[in-house]
CSV table of N, CA and C in Angstrom, one decimal:
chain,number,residue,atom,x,y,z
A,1,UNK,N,144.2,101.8,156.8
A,1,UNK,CA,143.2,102.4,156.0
A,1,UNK,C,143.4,102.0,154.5
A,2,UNK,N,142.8,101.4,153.9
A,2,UNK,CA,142.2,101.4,152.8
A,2,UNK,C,142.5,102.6,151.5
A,3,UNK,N,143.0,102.2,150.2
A,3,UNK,CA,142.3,103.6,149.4
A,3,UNK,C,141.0,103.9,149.7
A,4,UNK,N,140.0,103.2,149.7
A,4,UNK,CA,138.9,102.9,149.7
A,4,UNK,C,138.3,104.0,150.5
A,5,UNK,N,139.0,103.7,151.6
A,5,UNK,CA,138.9,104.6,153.0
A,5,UNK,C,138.9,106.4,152.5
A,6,UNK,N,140.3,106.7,151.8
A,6,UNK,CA,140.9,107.7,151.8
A,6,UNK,C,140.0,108.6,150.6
A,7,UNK,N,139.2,107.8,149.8
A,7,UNK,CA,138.2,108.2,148.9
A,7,UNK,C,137.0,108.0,148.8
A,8,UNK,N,136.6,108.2,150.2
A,8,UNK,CA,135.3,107.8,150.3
A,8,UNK,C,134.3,108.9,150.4
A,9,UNK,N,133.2,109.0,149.4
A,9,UNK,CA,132.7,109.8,148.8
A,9,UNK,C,131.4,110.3,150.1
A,10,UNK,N,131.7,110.3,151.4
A,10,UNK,CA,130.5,110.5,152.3
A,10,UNK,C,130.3,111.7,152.4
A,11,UNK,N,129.0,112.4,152.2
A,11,UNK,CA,128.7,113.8,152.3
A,11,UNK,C,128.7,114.0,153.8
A,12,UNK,N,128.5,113.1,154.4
A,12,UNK,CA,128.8,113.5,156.4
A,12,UNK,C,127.3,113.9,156.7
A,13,UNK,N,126.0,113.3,155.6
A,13,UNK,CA,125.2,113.4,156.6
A,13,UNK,C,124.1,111.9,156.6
A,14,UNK,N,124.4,111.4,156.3
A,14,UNK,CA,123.8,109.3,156.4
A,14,UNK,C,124.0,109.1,154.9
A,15,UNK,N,123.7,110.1,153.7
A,15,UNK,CA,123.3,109.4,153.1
A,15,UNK,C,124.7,108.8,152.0
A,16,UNK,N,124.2,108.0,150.8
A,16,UNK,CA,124.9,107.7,149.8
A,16,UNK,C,125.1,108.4,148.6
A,17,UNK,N,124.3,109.4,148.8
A,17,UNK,CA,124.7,110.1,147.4
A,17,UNK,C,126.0,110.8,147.7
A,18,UNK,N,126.3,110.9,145.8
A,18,UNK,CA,127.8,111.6,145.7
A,18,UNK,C,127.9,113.0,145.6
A,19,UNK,N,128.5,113.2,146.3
A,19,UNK,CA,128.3,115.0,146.8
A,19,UNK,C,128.9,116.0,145.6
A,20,UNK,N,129.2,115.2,144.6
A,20,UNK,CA,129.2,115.8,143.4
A,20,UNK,C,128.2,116.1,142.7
A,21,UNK,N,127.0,114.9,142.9
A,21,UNK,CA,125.8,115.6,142.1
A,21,UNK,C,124.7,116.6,142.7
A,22,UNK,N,125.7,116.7,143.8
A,22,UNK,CA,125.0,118.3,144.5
A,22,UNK,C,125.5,119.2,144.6
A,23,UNK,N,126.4,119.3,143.5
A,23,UNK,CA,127.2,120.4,142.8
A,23,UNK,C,128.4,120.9,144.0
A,24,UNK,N,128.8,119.4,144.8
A,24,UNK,CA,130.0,119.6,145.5
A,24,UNK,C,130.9,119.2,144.4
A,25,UNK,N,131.8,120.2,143.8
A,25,UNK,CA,132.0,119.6,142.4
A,25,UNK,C,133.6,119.4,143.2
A,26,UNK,N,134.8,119.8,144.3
A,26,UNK,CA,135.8,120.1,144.3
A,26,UNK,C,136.0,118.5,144.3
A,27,UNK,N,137.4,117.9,143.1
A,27,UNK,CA,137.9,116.9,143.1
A,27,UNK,C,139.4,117.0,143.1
A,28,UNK,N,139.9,115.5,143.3
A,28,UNK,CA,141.2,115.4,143.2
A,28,UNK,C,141.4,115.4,142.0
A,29,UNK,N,142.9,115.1,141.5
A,29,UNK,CA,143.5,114.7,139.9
A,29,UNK,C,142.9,113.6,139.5
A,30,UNK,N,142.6,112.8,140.3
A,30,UNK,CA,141.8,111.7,139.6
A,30,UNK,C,140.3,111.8,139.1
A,31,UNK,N,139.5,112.9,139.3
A,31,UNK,CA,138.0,113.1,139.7
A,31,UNK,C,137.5,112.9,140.8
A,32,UNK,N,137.8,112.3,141.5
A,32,UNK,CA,137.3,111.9,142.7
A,32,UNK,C,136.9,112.6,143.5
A,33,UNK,N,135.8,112.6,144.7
A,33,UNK,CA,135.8,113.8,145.3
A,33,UNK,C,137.0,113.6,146.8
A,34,UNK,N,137.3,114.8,147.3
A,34,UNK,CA,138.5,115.2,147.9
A,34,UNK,C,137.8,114.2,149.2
A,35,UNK,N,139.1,113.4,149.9
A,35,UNK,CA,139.0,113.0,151.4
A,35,UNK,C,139.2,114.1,152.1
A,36,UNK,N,138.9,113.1,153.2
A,36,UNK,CA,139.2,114.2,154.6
A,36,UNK,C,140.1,115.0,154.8
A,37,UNK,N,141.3,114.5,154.2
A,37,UNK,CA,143.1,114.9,154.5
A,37,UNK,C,142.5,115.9,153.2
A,38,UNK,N,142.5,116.0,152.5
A,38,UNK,CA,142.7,117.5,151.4
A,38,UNK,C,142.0,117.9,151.4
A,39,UNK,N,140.4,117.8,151.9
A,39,UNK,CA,139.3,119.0,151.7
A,39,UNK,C,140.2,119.8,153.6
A,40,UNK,N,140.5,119.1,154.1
A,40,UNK,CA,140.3,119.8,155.5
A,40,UNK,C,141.7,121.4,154.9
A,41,UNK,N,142.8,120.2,154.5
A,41,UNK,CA,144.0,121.3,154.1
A,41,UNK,C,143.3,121.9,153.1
A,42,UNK,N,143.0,121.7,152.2
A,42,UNK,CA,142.2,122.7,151.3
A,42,UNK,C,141.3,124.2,152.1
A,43,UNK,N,140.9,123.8,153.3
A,43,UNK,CA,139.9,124.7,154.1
A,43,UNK,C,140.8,125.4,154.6
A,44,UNK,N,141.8,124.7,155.6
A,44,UNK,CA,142.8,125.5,156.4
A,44,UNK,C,143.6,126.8,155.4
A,45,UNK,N,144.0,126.5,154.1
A,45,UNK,CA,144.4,127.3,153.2
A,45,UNK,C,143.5,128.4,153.1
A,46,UNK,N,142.2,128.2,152.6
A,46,UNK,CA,141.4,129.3,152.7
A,46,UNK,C,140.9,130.2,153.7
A,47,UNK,N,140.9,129.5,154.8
A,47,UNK,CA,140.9,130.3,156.0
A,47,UNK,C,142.2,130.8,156.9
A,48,UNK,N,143.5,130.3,156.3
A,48,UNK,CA,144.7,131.1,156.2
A,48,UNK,C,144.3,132.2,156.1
A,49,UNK,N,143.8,132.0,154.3
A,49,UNK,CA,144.5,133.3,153.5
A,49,UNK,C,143.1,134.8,153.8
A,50,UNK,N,142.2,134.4,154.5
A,50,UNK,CA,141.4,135.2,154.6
A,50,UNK,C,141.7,135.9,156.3
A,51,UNK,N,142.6,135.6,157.1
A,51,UNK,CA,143.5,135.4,158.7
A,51,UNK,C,144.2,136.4,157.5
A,52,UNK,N,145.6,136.1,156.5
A,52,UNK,CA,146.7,136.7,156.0
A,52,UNK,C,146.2,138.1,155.2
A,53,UNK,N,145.1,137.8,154.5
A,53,UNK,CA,144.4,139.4,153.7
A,53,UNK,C,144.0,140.3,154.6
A,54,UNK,N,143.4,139.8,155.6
A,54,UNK,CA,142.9,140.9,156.6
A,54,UNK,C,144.4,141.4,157.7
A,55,UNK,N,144.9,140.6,158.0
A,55,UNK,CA,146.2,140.8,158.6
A,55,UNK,C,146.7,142.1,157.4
A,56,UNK,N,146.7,141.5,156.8
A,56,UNK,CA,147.9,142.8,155.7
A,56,UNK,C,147.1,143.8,154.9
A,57,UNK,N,145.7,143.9,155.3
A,57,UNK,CA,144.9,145.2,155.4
A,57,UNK,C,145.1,146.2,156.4
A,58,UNK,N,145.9,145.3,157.5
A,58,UNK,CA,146.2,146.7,159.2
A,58,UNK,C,147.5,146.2,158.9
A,59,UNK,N,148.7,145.9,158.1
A,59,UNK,CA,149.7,145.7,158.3
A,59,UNK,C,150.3,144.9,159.6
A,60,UNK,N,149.9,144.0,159.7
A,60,UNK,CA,149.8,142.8,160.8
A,60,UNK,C,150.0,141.4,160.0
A,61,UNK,N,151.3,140.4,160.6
A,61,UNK,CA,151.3,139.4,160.2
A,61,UNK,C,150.2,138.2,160.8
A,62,UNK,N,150.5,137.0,160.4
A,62,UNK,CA,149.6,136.1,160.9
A,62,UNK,C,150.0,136.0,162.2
A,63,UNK,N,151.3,135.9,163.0
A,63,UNK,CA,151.4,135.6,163.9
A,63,UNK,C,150.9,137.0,165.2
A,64,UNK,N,151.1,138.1,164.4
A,64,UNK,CA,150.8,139.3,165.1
A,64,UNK,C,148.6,139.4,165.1
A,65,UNK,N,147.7,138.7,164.2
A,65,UNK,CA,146.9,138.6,164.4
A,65,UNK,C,146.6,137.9,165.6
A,66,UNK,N,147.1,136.7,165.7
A,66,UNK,CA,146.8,135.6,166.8
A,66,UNK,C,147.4,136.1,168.5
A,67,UNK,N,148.1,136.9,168.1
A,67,UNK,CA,148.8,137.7,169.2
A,67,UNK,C,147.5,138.9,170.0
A,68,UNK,N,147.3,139.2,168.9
A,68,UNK,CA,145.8,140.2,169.2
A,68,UNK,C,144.4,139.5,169.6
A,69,UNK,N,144.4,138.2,168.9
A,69,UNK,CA,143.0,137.6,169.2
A,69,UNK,C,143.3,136.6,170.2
A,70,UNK,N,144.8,136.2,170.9
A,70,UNK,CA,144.4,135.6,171.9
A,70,UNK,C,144.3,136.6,173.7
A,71,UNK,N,144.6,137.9,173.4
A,71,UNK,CA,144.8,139.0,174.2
A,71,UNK,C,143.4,139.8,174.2
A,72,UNK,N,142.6,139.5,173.4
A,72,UNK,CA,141.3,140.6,173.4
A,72,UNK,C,140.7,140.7,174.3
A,73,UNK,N,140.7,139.3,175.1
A,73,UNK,CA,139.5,139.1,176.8
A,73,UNK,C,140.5,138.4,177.7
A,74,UNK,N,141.7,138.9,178.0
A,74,UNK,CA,142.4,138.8,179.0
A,74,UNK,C,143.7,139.6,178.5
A,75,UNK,N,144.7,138.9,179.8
A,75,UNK,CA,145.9,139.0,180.2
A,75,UNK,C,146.9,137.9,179.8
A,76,UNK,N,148.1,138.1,179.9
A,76,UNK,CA,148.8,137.0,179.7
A,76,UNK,C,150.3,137.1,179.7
A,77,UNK,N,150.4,136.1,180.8
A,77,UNK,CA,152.5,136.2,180.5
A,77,UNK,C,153.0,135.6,179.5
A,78,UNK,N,154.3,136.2,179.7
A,78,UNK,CA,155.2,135.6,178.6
A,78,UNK,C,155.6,134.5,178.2
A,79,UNK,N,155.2,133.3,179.2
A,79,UNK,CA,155.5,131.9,179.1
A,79,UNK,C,154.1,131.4,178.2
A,80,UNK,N,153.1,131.9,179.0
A,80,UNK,CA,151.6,131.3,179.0
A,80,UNK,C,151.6,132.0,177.0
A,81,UNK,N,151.5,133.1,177.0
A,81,UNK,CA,151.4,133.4,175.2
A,81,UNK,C,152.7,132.7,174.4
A,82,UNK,N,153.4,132.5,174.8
A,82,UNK,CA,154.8,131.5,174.0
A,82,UNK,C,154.7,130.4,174.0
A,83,UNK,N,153.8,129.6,174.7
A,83,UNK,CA,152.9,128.0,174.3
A,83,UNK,C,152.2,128.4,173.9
A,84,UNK,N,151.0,129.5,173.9
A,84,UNK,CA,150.1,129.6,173.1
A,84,UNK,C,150.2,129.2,171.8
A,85,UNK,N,151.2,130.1,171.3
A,85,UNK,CA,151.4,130.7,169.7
A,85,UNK,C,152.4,129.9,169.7
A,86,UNK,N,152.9,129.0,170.2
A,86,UNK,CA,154.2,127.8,169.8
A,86,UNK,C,155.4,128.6,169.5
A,87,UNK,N,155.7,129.6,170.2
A,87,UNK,CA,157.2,130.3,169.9
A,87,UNK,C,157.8,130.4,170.8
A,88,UNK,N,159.2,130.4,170.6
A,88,UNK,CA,160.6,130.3,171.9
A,88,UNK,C,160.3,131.4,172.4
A,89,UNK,N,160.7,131.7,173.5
A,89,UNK,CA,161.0,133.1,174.2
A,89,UNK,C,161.7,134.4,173.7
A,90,UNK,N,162.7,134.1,172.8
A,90,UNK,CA,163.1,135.2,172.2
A,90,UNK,C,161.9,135.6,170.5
A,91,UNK,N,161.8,134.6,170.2
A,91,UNK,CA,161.0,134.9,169.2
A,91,UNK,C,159.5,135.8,169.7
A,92,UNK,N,159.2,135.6,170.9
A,92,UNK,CA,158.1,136.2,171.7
A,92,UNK,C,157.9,137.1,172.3
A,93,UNK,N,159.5,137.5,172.8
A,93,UNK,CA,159.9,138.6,173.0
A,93,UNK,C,160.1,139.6,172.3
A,94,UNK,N,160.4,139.6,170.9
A,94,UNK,CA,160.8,140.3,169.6
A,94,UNK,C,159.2,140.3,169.2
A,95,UNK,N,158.4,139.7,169.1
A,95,UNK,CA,156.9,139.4,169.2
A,95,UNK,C,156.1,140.9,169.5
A,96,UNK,N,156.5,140.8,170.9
A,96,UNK,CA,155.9,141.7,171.9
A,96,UNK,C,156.5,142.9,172.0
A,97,UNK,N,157.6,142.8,171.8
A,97,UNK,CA,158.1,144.5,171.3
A,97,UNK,C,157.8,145.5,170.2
A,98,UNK,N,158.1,143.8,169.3
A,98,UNK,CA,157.0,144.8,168.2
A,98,UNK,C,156.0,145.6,168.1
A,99,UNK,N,155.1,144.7,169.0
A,99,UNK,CA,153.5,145.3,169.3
A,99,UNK,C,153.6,146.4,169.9
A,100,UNK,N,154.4,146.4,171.0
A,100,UNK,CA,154.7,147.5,171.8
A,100,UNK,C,155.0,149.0,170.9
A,101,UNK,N,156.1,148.6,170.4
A,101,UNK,CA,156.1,149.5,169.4
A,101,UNK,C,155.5,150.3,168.9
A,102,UNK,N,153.9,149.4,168.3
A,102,UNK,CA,152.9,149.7,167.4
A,102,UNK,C,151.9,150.8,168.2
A,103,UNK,N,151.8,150.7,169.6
A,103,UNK,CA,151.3,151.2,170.5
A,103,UNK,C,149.8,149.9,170.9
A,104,UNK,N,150.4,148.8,170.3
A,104,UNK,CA,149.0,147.9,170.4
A,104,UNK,C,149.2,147.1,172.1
A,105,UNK,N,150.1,147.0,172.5
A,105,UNK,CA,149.9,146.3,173.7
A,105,UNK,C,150.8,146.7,174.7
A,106,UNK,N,151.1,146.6,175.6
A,106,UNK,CA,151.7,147.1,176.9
A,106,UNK,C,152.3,145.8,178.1
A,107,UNK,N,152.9,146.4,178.3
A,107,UNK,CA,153.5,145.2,179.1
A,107,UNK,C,153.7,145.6,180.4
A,108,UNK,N,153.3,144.8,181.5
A,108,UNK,CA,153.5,145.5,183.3
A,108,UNK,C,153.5,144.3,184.0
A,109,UNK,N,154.5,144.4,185.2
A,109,UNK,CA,154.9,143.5,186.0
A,109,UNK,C,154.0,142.4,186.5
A,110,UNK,N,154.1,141.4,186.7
A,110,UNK,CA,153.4,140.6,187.1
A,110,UNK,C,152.8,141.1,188.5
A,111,UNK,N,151.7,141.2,189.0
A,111,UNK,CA,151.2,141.1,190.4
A,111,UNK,C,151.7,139.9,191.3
A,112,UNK,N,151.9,138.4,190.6
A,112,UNK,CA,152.4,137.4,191.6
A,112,UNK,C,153.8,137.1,191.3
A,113,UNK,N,154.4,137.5,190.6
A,113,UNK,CA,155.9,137.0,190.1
A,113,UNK,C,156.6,138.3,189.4
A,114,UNK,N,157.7,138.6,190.8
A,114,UNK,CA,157.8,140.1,190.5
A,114,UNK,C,159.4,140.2,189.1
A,115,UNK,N,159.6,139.0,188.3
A,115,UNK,CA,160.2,138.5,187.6
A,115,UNK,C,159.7,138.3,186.8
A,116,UNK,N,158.5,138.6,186.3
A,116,UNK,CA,157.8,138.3,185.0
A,116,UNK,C,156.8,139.2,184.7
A,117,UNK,N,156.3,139.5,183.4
A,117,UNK,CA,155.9,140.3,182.9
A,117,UNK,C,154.4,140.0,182.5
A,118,UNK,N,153.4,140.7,182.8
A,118,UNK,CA,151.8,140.3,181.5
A,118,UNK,C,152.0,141.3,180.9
A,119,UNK,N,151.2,140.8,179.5
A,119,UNK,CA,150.9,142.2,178.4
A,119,UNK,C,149.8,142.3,178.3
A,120,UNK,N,148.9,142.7,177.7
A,120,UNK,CA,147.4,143.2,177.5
A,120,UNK,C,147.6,144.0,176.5
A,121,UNK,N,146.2,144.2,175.9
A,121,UNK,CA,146.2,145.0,174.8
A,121,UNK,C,145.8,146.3,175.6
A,122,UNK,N,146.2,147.6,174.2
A,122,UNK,CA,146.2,148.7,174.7
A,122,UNK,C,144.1,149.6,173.7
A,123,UNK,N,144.1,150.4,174.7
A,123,UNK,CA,143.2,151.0,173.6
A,123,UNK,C,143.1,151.2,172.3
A,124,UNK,N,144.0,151.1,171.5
A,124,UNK,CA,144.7,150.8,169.9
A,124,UNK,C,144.3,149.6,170.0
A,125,UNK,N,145.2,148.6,170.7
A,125,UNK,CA,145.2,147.4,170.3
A,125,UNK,C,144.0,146.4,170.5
A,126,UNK,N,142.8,147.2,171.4
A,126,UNK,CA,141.6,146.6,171.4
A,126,UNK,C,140.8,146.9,170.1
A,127,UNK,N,140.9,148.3,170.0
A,127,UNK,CA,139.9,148.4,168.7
A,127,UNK,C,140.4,147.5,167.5
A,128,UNK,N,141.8,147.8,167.3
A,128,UNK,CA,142.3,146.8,166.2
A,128,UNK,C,141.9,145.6,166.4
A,129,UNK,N,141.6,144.8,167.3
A,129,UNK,CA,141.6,143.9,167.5
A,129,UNK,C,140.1,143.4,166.9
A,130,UNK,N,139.0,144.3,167.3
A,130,UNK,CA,137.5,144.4,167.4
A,130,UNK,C,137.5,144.6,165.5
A,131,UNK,N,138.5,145.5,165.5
A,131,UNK,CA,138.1,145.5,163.6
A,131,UNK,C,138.3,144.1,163.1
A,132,UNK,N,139.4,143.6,163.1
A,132,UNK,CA,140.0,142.6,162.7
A,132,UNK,C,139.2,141.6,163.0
A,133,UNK,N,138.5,141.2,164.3
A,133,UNK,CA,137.2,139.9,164.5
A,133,UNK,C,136.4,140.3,163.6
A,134,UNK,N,135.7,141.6,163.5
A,134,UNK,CA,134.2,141.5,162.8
A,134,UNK,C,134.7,141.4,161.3
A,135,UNK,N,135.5,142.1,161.0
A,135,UNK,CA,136.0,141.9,159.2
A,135,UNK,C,136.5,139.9,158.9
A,136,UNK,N,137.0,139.6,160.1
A,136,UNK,CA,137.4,137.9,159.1
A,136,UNK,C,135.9,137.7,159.5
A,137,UNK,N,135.0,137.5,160.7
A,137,UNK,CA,133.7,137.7,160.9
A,137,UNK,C,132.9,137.2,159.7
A,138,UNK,N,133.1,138.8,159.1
A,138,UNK,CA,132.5,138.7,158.0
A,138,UNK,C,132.8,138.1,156.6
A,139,UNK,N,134.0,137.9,156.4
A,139,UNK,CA,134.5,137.4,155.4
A,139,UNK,C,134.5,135.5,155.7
A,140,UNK,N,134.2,135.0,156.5
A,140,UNK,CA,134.4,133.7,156.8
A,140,UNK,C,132.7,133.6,156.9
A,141,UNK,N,131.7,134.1,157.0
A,141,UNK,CA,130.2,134.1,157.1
A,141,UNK,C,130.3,134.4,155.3
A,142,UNK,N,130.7,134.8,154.6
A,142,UNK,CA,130.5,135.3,153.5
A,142,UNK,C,131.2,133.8,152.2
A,143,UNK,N,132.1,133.5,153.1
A,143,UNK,CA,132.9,132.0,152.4
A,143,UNK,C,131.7,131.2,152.6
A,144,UNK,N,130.8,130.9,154.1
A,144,UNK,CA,130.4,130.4,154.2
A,144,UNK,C,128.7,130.0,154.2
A,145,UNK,N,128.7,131.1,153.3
A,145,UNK,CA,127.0,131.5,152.8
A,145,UNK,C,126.5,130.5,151.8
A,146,UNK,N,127.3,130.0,150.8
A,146,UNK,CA,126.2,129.2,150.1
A,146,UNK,C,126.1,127.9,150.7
A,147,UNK,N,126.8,127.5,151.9
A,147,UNK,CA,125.7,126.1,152.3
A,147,UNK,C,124.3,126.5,153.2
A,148,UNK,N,123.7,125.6,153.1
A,148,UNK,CA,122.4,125.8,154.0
A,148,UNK,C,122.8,126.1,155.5
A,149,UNK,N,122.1,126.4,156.0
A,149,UNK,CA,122.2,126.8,157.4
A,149,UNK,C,122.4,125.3,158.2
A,150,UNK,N,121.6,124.5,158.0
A,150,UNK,CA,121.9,123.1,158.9
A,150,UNK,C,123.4,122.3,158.3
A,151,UNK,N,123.9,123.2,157.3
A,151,UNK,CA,125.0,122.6,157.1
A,151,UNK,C,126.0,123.2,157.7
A,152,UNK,N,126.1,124.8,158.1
A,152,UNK,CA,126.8,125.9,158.7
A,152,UNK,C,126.8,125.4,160.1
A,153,UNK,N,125.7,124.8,160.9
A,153,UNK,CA,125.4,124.3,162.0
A,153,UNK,C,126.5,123.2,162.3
A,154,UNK,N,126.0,122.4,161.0
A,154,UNK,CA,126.9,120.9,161.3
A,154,UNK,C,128.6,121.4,161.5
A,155,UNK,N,129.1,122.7,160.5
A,155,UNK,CA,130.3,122.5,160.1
A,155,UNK,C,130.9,123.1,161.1
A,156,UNK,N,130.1,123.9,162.3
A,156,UNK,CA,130.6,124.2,163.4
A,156,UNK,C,130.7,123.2,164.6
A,157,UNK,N,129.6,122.7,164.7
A,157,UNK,CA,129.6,121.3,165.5
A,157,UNK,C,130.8,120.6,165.4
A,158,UNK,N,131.2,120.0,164.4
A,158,UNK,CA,131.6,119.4,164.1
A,158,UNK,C,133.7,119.8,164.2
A,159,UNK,N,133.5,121.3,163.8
A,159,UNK,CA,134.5,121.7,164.3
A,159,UNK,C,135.1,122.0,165.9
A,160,UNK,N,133.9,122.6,166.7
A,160,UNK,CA,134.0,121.9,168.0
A,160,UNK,C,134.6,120.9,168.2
A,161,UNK,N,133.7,119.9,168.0
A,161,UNK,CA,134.5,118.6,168.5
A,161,UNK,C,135.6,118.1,168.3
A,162,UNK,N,136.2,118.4,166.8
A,162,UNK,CA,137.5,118.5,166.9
A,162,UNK,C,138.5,119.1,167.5
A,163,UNK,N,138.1,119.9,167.8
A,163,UNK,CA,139.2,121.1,168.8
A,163,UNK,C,139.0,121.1,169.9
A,164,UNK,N,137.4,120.5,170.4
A,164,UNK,CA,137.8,120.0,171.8
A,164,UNK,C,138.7,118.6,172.2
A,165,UNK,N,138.1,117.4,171.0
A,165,UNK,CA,139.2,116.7,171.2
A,165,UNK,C,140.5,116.9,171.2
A,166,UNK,N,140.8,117.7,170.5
A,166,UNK,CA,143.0,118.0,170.4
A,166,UNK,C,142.7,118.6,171.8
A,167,UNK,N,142.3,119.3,172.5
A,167,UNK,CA,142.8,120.0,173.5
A,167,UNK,C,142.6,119.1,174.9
A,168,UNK,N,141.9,118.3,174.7
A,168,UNK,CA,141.6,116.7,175.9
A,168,UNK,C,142.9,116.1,175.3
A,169,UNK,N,143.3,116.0,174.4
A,169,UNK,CA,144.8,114.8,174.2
A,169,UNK,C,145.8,115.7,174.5
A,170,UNK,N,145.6,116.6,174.3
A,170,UNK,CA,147.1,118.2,174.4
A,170,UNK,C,146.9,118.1,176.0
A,171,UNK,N,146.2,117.5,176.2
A,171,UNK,CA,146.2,118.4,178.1
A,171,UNK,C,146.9,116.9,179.0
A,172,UNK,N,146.8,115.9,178.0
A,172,UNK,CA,146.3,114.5,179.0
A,172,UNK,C,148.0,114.3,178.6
C-alpha cells in the first residue's frame, strides 16, 4: 500500500469530493483527512468509552458488561464464555464469581456434562442487563444522529460485513 493508499480521501460513497468540505472536518497532524486505520480506532475509542461510562454508571467493568450482553438470550459454559470474552479459565472463573456475588448470574450443573457448569443471568442480572442495552442504545443512536439516515444505514451495513467476515476467517 501506498501513502497514497493510506490517505485517501474517499467518502465511501462513489464520489470525489473531499469529505472535508462536508464539514467531515476530523484530520490527522498533517490536515489530511483520517484513513481507514485511525478513523476506525478513532471510533472503537468512542464507542469504548460510551461501553466504559455506562459500565461505571451500574458499577460494572467492561469486561463484566460483555459478560451480561453475551448472557442476555442464552446460556453458556465456562469454556464456551472464556473464548467468548478471550480469557483463561481462572480469569473467568474469578469473572463469574464476581457476578455471582453481585446476585447477577447463577451458575448450575451442566445437563450434558456432569463436570461442568452453565451460568445464566439471574432476575437482577436480566434487568441490568436490559438497562444497560437500552442506555448505550441510546447513547450510540445519539453519537450517531447527525449523519443522515442512508448514512446510519450504510455505517451499519457496512459494519455487518465486517464482522461477518472476521467470524468466516475465525471459524475457517
Amino acid at each position: 500500500m501506498t501513502s497514497d493508499d493510506t490517505h485517501a480521501a474517499d467518502p465511501g460513497d462513489g464520489s470525489d469530493e473531499d469529505p472535508g468540505s462536508r464539514g467531515d472536518d476530523r484530520r490527522d497532524d498533517d490536515g489530511r483527512p483520517l484513513n481507514t486505520v485511525d478513523a476506525l480506532v478513532q471510533l472503537s475509542f468512542r464507542i469504548q468509552r460510551i461501553l466504559s461510562d455506562t459500565g461505571g454508571e451500574h458499577d460494572l467493568s467492561l469486561v463484566q458488561m460483555r459478560l451480561l450482553g453475551v448472557l442476555r438470550d442464552r446460556q453458556a459454559g465456562m469454556l464456551e464464555l472464556a473464548a467468548h470474552l478471550g480469557l483463561d479459565k481462572s480469569s473467568m472463573t474469578g469473572l463469574v464469581g464476581r457476578a455471582e456475588k453481585r446476585g447477577l448470574v447463577r451458575r448450575a450443573p451442566s445437563p450434558h456434562d456432569g463436570r461442568a457448569v452453565v451460568v445464566t443471568l439471574t432476575a437482577h442480572g436480566h434487568d441490568l442487563a436490559a438497562r444497560c442495552t437500552a442506555e448505550i442504545a441510546g447513547r450510540v443512536t445519539a453519537f450517531t444522529e447527525p449523519l443522515p439516515q442512508d448514512q446510519r444505514t450504510a455505517l451499519t451495513r457496512l459494519a455487518t460485513a465486517l464482522l461477518s467476515a472476521d467470524a468466516r476467517s475465525a471459524g475457517s
